[in-house]
mmCIF file of C-alpha atoms in Angstrom:
data_model
loop_
_atom_site.group_PDB
_atom_site.id
_atom_site.type_symbol
_atom_site.label_atom_id
_atom_site.label_comp_id
_atom_site.label_asym_id
_atom_site.label_seq_id
_atom_site.Cartn_x
_atom_site.Cartn_y
_atom_site.Cartn_z
ATOM 1 C CA MET V 1 -52.188 -43.353 -68.346
ATOM 2 C CA HIS V 2 -51.694 -40.915 -65.450
ATOM 3 C CA ASN V 3 -49.728 -37.689 -65.665
ATOM 4 C CA TYR V 4 -46.099 -38.321 -64.740
ATOM 5 C CA PHE V 5 -42.491 -37.337 -65.311
ATOM 6 C CA GLU V 6 -39.110 -39.010 -65.035
ATOM 7 C CA GLY V 7 -35.785 -37.239 -65.349
ATOM 8 C CA TRP V 8 -32.081 -37.806 -64.772
ATOM 9 C CA TYR V 9 -29.581 -35.146 -63.711
ATOM 10 C CA PHE V 10 -26.005 -35.559 -65.017
ATOM 11 C CA LYS V 11 -23.582 -33.015 -63.523
ATOM 12 C CA CYS V 12 -20.021 -32.772 -64.842
ATOM 13 C CA GLN V 13 -17.527 -30.372 -63.293
ATOM 14 C CA ASP V 14 -13.864 -29.467 -63.616
ATOM 15 C CA LYS V 15 -11.889 -26.845 -61.773
ATOM 16 C CA ASP V 16 -13.199 -23.993 -63.929
ATOM 17 C CA LYS V 17 -16.366 -25.231 -65.641
ATOM 18 C CA THR V 18 -19.708 -26.923 -64.988
ATOM 19 C CA LEU V 19 -22.030 -28.676 -67.434
ATOM 20 C CA ALA V 20 -25.313 -30.298 -66.375
ATOM 21 C CA LEU V 21 -27.645 -32.290 -68.623
ATOM 22 C CA ILE V 22 -31.221 -33.357 -67.797
ATOM 23 C CA PRO V 23 -32.909 -35.823 -70.177
ATOM 24 C CA ALA V 24 -36.543 -36.358 -69.215
ATOM 25 C CA ARG V 25 -39.858 -37.758 -70.362
ATOM 26 C CA HIS V 26 -43.185 -36.329 -69.262
ATOM 27 C CA ARG V 27 -46.864 -37.139 -69.805
ATOM 28 C CA PHE V 28 -49.721 -34.650 -69.422
ATOM 29 C CA GLN V 29 -53.364 -35.152 -70.418
ATOM 30 C CA GLY V 30 -52.563 -38.250 -72.459
ATOM 31 C CA LYS V 31 -49.668 -36.717 -74.415
ATOM 32 C CA THR V 32 -46.088 -37.872 -73.884
ATOM 33 C CA THR V 33 -43.199 -35.488 -74.583
ATOM 34 C CA CYS V 34 -39.457 -35.656 -73.957
ATOM 35 C CA SER V 35 -36.711 -33.103 -73.534
ATOM 36 C CA LEU V 36 -33.070 -32.421 -72.827
ATOM 37 C CA GLN V 37 -32.098 -29.430 -70.696
ATOM 38 C CA VAL V 38 -28.532 -28.181 -71.081
ATOM 39 C CA ILE V 39 -27.135 -26.065 -68.256
ATOM 40 C CA THR V 40 -23.809 -24.249 -68.417
ATOM 41 C CA ASP V 41 -22.256 -21.618 -66.191
ATOM 42 C CA GLU V 42 -23.591 -18.959 -68.564
ATOM 43 C CA LYS V 43 -27.001 -20.158 -69.740
ATOM 44 C CA ALA V 44 -29.623 -22.917 -69.825
ATOM 45 C CA PHE V 45 -31.434 -24.418 -72.837
ATOM 46 C CA PHE V 46 -34.535 -26.601 -73.236
ATOM 47 C CA ILE V 47 -34.439 -28.923 -76.272
ATOM 48 C CA PRO V 48 -37.683 -30.782 -77.138
ATOM 49 C CA LEU V 49 -37.170 -34.383 -78.280
ATOM 50 C CA PRO V 50 -39.404 -36.796 -80.239
ATOM 51 C CA TRP V 51 -41.103 -38.815 -77.503
ATOM 52 C CA GLU V 52 -40.895 -42.146 -79.276
ATOM 53 C CA ARG V 53 -37.099 -41.962 -79.480
ATOM 54 C CA LEU V 54 -36.286 -41.706 -75.765
ATOM 55 C CA THR V 55 -35.758 -44.954 -73.884
ATOM 56 C CA PHE V 56 -34.292 -45.797 -70.499
ATOM 57 C CA ASP V 57 -32.381 -49.056 -69.997
ATOM 58 C CA LYS V 58 -32.581 -49.457 -66.212
ATOM 59 C CA GLY V 59 -30.351 -52.528 -66.131
ATOM 60 C CA ASN V 60 -27.460 -50.762 -67.843
ATOM 61 C CA PHE V 61 -28.500 -47.307 -66.599
ATOM 62 C CA THR V 62 -28.572 -45.656 -70.019
ATOM 63 C CA VAL V 63 -30.897 -42.995 -71.458
ATOM 64 C CA ARG V 64 -31.019 -43.113 -75.263
ATOM 65 C CA PHE V 65 -32.642 -40.924 -77.903
ATOM 66 C CA GLY V 66 -31.581 -41.609 -81.475
ATOM 67 C CA GLU V 67 -27.793 -41.699 -81.686
ATOM 68 C CA ASN V 68 -27.497 -39.864 -78.387
ATOM 69 C CA GLN V 69 -27.030 -41.486 -75.002
ATOM 70 C CA LEU V 70 -26.260 -40.640 -71.385
ATOM 71 C CA GLY V 71 -25.467 -43.378 -68.925
ATOM 72 C CA GLN V 72 -23.038 -45.422 -66.911
ATOM 73 C CA GLN V 73 -20.328 -45.397 -69.561
ATOM 74 C CA GLY V 74 -20.590 -41.693 -70.338
ATOM 75 C CA ILE V 75 -22.288 -39.253 -72.680
ATOM 76 C CA ARG V 76 -22.551 -39.120 -76.486
ATOM 77 C CA LEU V 77 -24.458 -36.177 -77.966
ATOM 78 C CA ASN V 78 -25.068 -34.669 -81.385
ATOM 79 C CA LEU V 79 -28.252 -32.575 -81.623
ATOM 80 C CA GLU V 80 -29.670 -29.063 -81.655
ATOM 81 C CA GLY V 81 -32.758 -27.109 -80.664
ATOM 82 C CA ASP V 82 -33.858 -24.041 -78.682
ATOM 83 C CA GLY V 83 -30.878 -22.132 -80.053
ATOM 84 C CA CYS V 84 -28.501 -24.780 -78.721
ATOM 85 C CA ARG V 85 -26.117 -26.905 -80.774
ATOM 86 C CA ILE V 86 -24.434 -29.569 -78.634
ATOM 87 C CA SER V 87 -22.047 -32.363 -79.622
ATOM 88 C CA GLY V 88 -19.213 -34.410 -78.211
ATOM 89 C CA ALA V 89 -18.387 -37.282 -75.914
ATOM 90 C CA LEU V 90 -17.550 -37.726 -72.247
ATOM 91 C CA ASP V 91 -16.301 -40.925 -70.620
ATOM 92 C CA PHE V 92 -17.150 -41.833 -67.022
ATOM 93 C CA GLY V 93 -15.120 -43.770 -64.500
ATOM 94 C CA ARG V 94 -16.515 -46.134 -61.914
ATOM 95 C CA PHE V 95 -19.608 -44.862 -60.092
ATOM 96 C CA SER V 96 -19.615 -44.228 -56.353
ATOM 97 C CA PRO V 97 -23.055 -45.613 -55.447
ATOM 98 C CA ILE V 98 -24.818 -45.051 -52.152
ATOM 99 C CA ALA V 99 -25.299 -47.788 -49.577
ATOM 100 C CA SER V 100 -29.075 -48.156 -50.099
ATOM 101 C CA PRO V 101 -31.924 -46.216 -51.785
ATOM 102 C CA ILE V 102 -31.981 -42.637 -50.499
ATOM 103 C CA MET V 103 -35.778 -42.639 -49.993
ATOM 104 C CA GLY V 104 -35.533 -45.501 -47.502
ATOM 105 C CA PRO V 105 -38.978 -46.727 -46.403
ATOM 106 C CA PHE V 106 -40.591 -43.650 -47.987
ATOM 107 C CA ARG V 107 -40.024 -45.207 -51.399
ATOM 108 C CA LEU V 108 -42.945 -47.516 -50.546
ATOM 109 C CA VAL V 109 -45.335 -44.720 -49.555
ATOM 110 C CA PRO V 110 -48.073 -44.099 -52.180
ATOM 111 C CA PHE V 111 -49.300 -40.717 -53.422
ATOM 112 C CA LEU V 112 -45.961 -38.869 -53.108
ATOM 113 C CA GLN V 113 -45.571 -36.086 -55.675
ATOM 114 C CA CYS V 114 -41.908 -36.876 -56.306
ATOM 115 C CA ARG V 115 -39.442 -39.690 -55.614
ATOM 116 C CA HIS V 116 -35.695 -39.149 -55.564
ATOM 117 C CA ASP V 117 -32.751 -41.387 -56.489
ATOM 118 C CA VAL V 118 -28.984 -40.948 -56.303
ATOM 119 C CA PHE V 119 -27.001 -43.071 -58.757
ATOM 120 C CA SER V 120 -23.432 -41.836 -58.258
ATOM 121 C CA MET V 121 -21.990 -39.442 -55.710
ATOM 122 C CA SER V 122 -18.752 -39.079 -57.655
ATOM 123 C CA HIS V 123 -17.003 -40.530 -60.691
ATOM 124 C CA ARG V 124 -14.232 -39.504 -63.079
ATOM 125 C CA VAL V 125 -15.185 -37.472 -66.184
ATOM 126 C CA THR V 126 -12.953 -37.039 -69.250
ATOM 127 C CA GLY V 127 -13.629 -35.795 -72.774
ATOM 128 C CA GLU V 128 -15.121 -32.796 -74.568
ATOM 129 C CA ILE V 129 -18.600 -31.419 -75.197
ATOM 130 C CA THR V 130 -19.139 -28.401 -77.464
ATOM 131 C CA VAL V 131 -22.103 -26.105 -76.800
ATOM 132 C CA ASN V 132 -22.716 -23.411 -79.444
ATOM 133 C CA GLY V 133 -19.058 -23.427 -80.402
ATOM 134 C CA LYS V 134 -17.692 -23.315 -76.853
ATOM 135 C CA VAL V 135 -15.670 -26.371 -75.876
ATOM 136 C CA TYR V 136 -16.141 -27.828 -72.403
ATOM 137 C CA ALA V 137 -13.041 -29.987 -71.943
ATOM 138 C CA PHE V 138 -12.765 -32.267 -68.910
ATOM 139 C CA SER V 139 -9.411 -33.834 -68.082
ATOM 140 C CA LYS V 140 -9.698 -34.354 -64.335
ATOM 141 C CA GLY V 141 -13.431 -33.798 -64.027
ATOM 142 C CA ARG V 142 -15.883 -35.253 -61.535
ATOM 143 C CA GLY V 143 -19.470 -36.309 -62.093
ATOM 144 C CA TYR V 144 -22.639 -36.680 -60.026
ATOM 145 C CA ILE V 145 -25.916 -38.309 -61.119
ATOM 146 C CA GLU V 146 -29.375 -38.298 -59.530
ATOM 147 C CA GLY V 147 -32.944 -38.717 -60.712
ATOM 148 C CA ASP V 148 -36.542 -37.760 -59.945
ATOM 149 C CA ARG V 149 -39.880 -39.266 -60.914
ATOM 150 C CA GLY V 150 -43.507 -38.710 -60.046
ATOM 151 C CA ARG V 151 -46.098 -36.084 -60.981
ATOM 152 C CA SER V 152 -44.675 -32.737 -59.827
ATOM 153 C CA PHE V 153 -41.744 -31.174 -58.072
ATOM 154 C CA PRO V 154 -42.677 -30.161 -54.502
ATOM 155 C CA PRO V 155 -44.229 -26.666 -54.293
ATOM 156 C CA HIS V 156 -41.440 -25.523 -51.982
ATOM 157 C CA TYR V 157 -38.021 -27.147 -51.836
ATOM 158 C CA ALA V 158 -34.301 -26.501 -51.487
ATOM 159 C CA TRP V 159 -31.587 -28.640 -53.071
ATOM 160 C CA THR V 160 -27.825 -28.503 -53.273
ATOM 161 C CA HIS V 161 -24.881 -30.591 -54.429
ATOM 162 C CA CYS V 162 -21.175 -29.890 -54.118
ATOM 163 C CA PHE V 163 -17.856 -31.620 -54.665
ATOM 164 C CA PHE V 164 -15.056 -30.804 -52.245
ATOM 165 C CA PRO V 165 -11.588 -32.198 -51.485
ATOM 166 C CA GLY V 166 -12.046 -35.791 -50.416
ATOM 167 C CA GLY V 167 -15.798 -35.753 -50.743
ATOM 168 C CA SER V 168 -19.168 -35.092 -52.343
ATOM 169 C CA LEU V 169 -22.408 -34.026 -50.678
ATOM 170 C CA MET V 170 -26.051 -33.469 -51.524
ATOM 171 C CA ALA V 171 -28.887 -32.180 -49.386
ATOM 172 C CA CYS V 172 -32.508 -31.242 -49.893
ATOM 173 C CA ALA V 173 -35.610 -30.251 -47.990
ATOM 174 C CA ALA V 174 -39.124 -30.202 -49.391
ATOM 175 C CA GLU V 175 -42.756 -29.701 -48.501
ATOM 176 C CA ILE V 176 -44.222 -33.198 -48.678
ATOM 177 C CA ARG V 177 -47.759 -33.296 -50.032
ATOM 178 C CA PRO V 178 -50.347 -34.564 -49.298
ATOM 179 C CA PHE V 179 -48.919 -35.150 -45.808
ATOM 180 C CA GLY V 180 -48.013 -31.533 -44.973
ATOM 181 C CA PHE V 181 -44.563 -31.827 -43.394
ATOM 182 C CA THR V 182 -41.027 -30.843 -44.416
ATOM 183 C CA GLY V 183 -38.988 -33.864 -45.430
ATOM 184 C CA VAL V 184 -35.199 -33.848 -45.639
ATOM 185 C CA LEU V 185 -32.515 -35.935 -47.299
ATOM 186 C CA GLY V 186 -28.773 -35.590 -47.084
ATOM 187 C CA LEU V 187 -25.819 -37.677 -48.243
ATOM 188 C CA ILE V 188 -22.136 -37.116 -47.603
ATOM 189 C CA HIS V 189 -19.343 -39.257 -49.015
ATOM 190 C CA PHE V 190 -16.156 -38.171 -47.250
ATOM 191 C CA GLN V 191 -12.850 -39.972 -46.788
ATOM 192 C CA GLY V 192 -14.343 -43.361 -47.516
ATOM 193 C CA LYS V 193 -17.381 -42.990 -45.243
ATOM 194 C CA GLU V 194 -21.060 -42.385 -45.987
ATOM 195 C CA TYR V 195 -23.088 -40.125 -43.721
ATOM 196 C CA ARG V 196 -26.850 -40.167 -44.282
ATOM 197 C CA LEU V 197 -29.409 -37.698 -42.947
ATOM 198 C CA ALA V 198 -33.093 -38.354 -43.557
ATOM 199 C CA THR V 199 -36.537 -37.798 -42.116
ATOM 200 C CA TYR V 200 -36.879 -41.545 -41.592
ATOM 201 C CA LEU V 201 -33.708 -41.407 -39.436
ATOM 202 C CA GLY V 202 -34.981 -38.513 -37.330
ATOM 203 C CA ALA V 203 -33.462 -35.614 -39.282
ATOM 204 C CA LYS V 204 -35.207 -32.243 -39.337
ATOM 205 C CA ALA V 205 -34.729 -29.020 -41.292
ATOM 206 C CA VAL V 206 -34.155 -26.411 -38.595
ATOM 207 C CA THR V 207 -33.544 -23.610 -41.124
ATOM 208 C CA VAL V 208 -34.806 -23.295 -44.708
ATOM 209 C CA GLN V 209 -34.768 -19.609 -45.584
ATOM 210 C CA ASP V 210 -32.748 -16.864 -47.244
ATOM 211 C CA GLY V 211 -30.639 -19.364 -49.181
ATOM 212 C CA GLU V 212 -29.676 -21.382 -46.109
ATOM 213 C CA LEU V 213 -30.499 -25.010 -45.352
ATOM 214 C CA VAL V 214 -29.585 -26.479 -41.954
ATOM 215 C CA ILE V 215 -30.356 -30.130 -41.186
ATOM 216 C CA ARG V 216 -29.939 -31.718 -37.756
ATOM 217 C CA GLN V 217 -30.070 -35.397 -36.931
ATOM 218 C CA GLY V 218 -29.206 -36.261 -33.366
ATOM 219 C CA ASN V 219 -25.738 -34.806 -32.790
ATOM 220 C CA TRP V 220 -25.091 -34.258 -36.515
ATOM 221 C CA GLU V 221 -25.549 -30.857 -38.166
ATOM 222 C CA LEU V 222 -25.173 -30.105 -41.886
ATOM 223 C CA ARG V 223 -25.214 -26.441 -42.877
ATOM 224 C CA CYS V 224 -25.486 -25.328 -46.534
ATOM 225 C CA THR V 225 -25.530 -21.616 -47.339
ATOM 226 C CA ARG V 226 -25.859 -20.113 -50.819
ATOM 227 C CA GLU V 227 -23.928 -16.845 -51.060
ATOM 228 C CA ALA V 228 -24.976 -15.823 -54.567
ATOM 229 C CA PRO V 229 -28.179 -14.734 -56.342
ATOM 230 C CA ALA V 230 -30.558 -17.260 -57.909
ATOM 231 C CA GLY V 231 -29.343 -18.698 -61.195
ATOM 232 C CA HIS V 232 -30.706 -19.747 -64.606
ATOM 233 C CA LEU V 233 -34.352 -20.415 -65.381
ATOM 234 C CA LEU V 234 -35.126 -24.109 -65.867
ATOM 235 C CA ARG V 235 -38.319 -25.951 -66.629
ATOM 236 C CA ALA V 236 -39.707 -28.328 -64.014
ATOM 237 C CA PRO V 237 -42.665 -30.749 -63.940
ATOM 238 C CA GLU V 238 -46.096 -29.724 -62.729
ATOM 239 C CA ILE V 239 -48.688 -32.530 -62.951
ATOM 240 C CA GLY V 240 -46.485 -34.066 -65.651
ATOM 241 C CA ALA V 241 -46.214 -30.933 -67.810
ATOM 242 C CA MET V 242 -42.894 -29.086 -68.030
ATOM 243 C CA ARG V 243 -44.557 -25.721 -67.439
ATOM 244 C CA ARG V 244 -43.145 -24.647 -64.072
ATOM 245 C CA LEU V 245 -40.130 -22.323 -64.013
ATOM 246 C CA ILE V 246 -37.478 -22.700 -61.319
ATOM 247 C CA ARG V 247 -33.974 -21.315 -60.934
ATOM 248 C CA GLU V 248 -30.744 -23.267 -60.611
ATOM 249 C CA SER V 249 -27.236 -22.015 -59.973
ATOM 250 C CA PRO V 250 -25.029 -24.755 -61.499
ATOM 251 C CA SER V 251 -21.856 -23.272 -60.020
ATOM 252 C CA CYS V 252 -22.077 -20.556 -57.387
ATOM 253 C CA GLU V 253 -20.481 -19.317 -54.187
ATOM 254 C CA ALA V 254 -21.570 -21.172 -51.062
ATOM 255 C CA PHE V 255 -20.466 -22.295 -47.621
ATOM 256 C CA TYR V 256 -20.837 -25.781 -46.126
ATOM 257 C CA SER V 257 -20.098 -27.278 -42.735
ATOM 258 C CA PHE V 258 -20.708 -30.634 -41.089
ATOM 259 C CA ARG V 259 -20.424 -31.171 -37.352
ATOM 260 C CA VAL V 260 -20.665 -34.347 -35.292
ATOM 261 C CA LYS V 261 -20.954 -34.112 -31.505
ATOM 262 C CA GLY V 262 -19.955 -30.483 -31.721
ATOM 263 C CA GLN V 263 -16.748 -31.282 -33.610
ATOM 264 C CA THR V 264 -16.236 -29.987 -37.153
ATOM 265 C CA VAL V 265 -15.783 -32.821 -39.640
ATOM 266 C CA PHE V 266 -15.360 -30.319 -42.491
ATOM 267 C CA SER V 267 -16.181 -26.729 -43.364
ATOM 268 C CA PHE V 268 -15.360 -24.922 -46.569
ATOM 269 C CA ALA V 269 -16.281 -22.097 -48.902
ATOM 270 C CA THR V 270 -16.556 -22.773 -52.617
ATOM 271 C CA SER V 271 -17.375 -21.067 -55.899
ATOM 272 C CA GLN V 272 -18.621 -24.303 -57.510
ATOM 273 C CA ALA V 273 -21.764 -25.217 -55.583
ATOM 274 C CA SER V 274 -24.985 -26.230 -57.310
ATOM 275 C CA PHE V 275 -28.153 -24.812 -55.733
ATOM 276 C CA GLU V 276 -31.903 -24.603 -56.217
ATOM 277 C CA PHE V 277 -33.867 -22.710 -53.572
ATOM 278 C CA GLU V 278 -37.602 -22.643 -54.231
ATOM 279 C CA TYR V 279 -38.778 -21.326 -50.881
ATOM 280 C CA PRO V 280 -40.405 -17.894 -50.482
#
């Protein structure tokens, strides 16, 4: 079987805390391994898992390993590894799905290094998870879920997600191999509307440098600016092996704006943005 990876990103955030969980399975040189990455505001952990115990129920959108599960109904965890002891339960409200697959026609293109999915732009999160004795309690929390699959993360990419009053947004730009161009994706759910920016709709990344990502599509412009240093070290797939190191800020200072026909739809500064910026 070919080298590959598949992972799911579960972000849970309240007004003063962020917890992200990434269950994944990966295959390199004929060996399958699995893992759970735990990301808090303070630190990140990588917990190896027995490969034969991790399953993904696509129909019910649930990742299971032993008695642990992450999915449409919520999260149930009780395990330890890599100096991390995590336990507890979170319940999810109804997902806010996107109108159609984010990859659009590119989901049919062969040989792409990585394929992206967005499962919920926003949903309610309640409950408690304890990480090394620290309780992460969510009473009016919000959640976001996405996924990636393929062989490797792009060599250069930028990604961000942020909740804001009345909305949720994600945006990314990446070097697309083997085709050699910069592809972009962006989704905004705001006041009951979905705005989509994508290469297949004519969007282009006009700026991807120094922590700033600017995407233009016709008379739309989305600007995302990280205003904090790079964050925690995470592991990422490289030809199926989790041997690449990247940095993610799960909750950092940033500025966002979205303009349509020169008019500002929203602009805001936040201290709870999630960012990865893997450009030189």
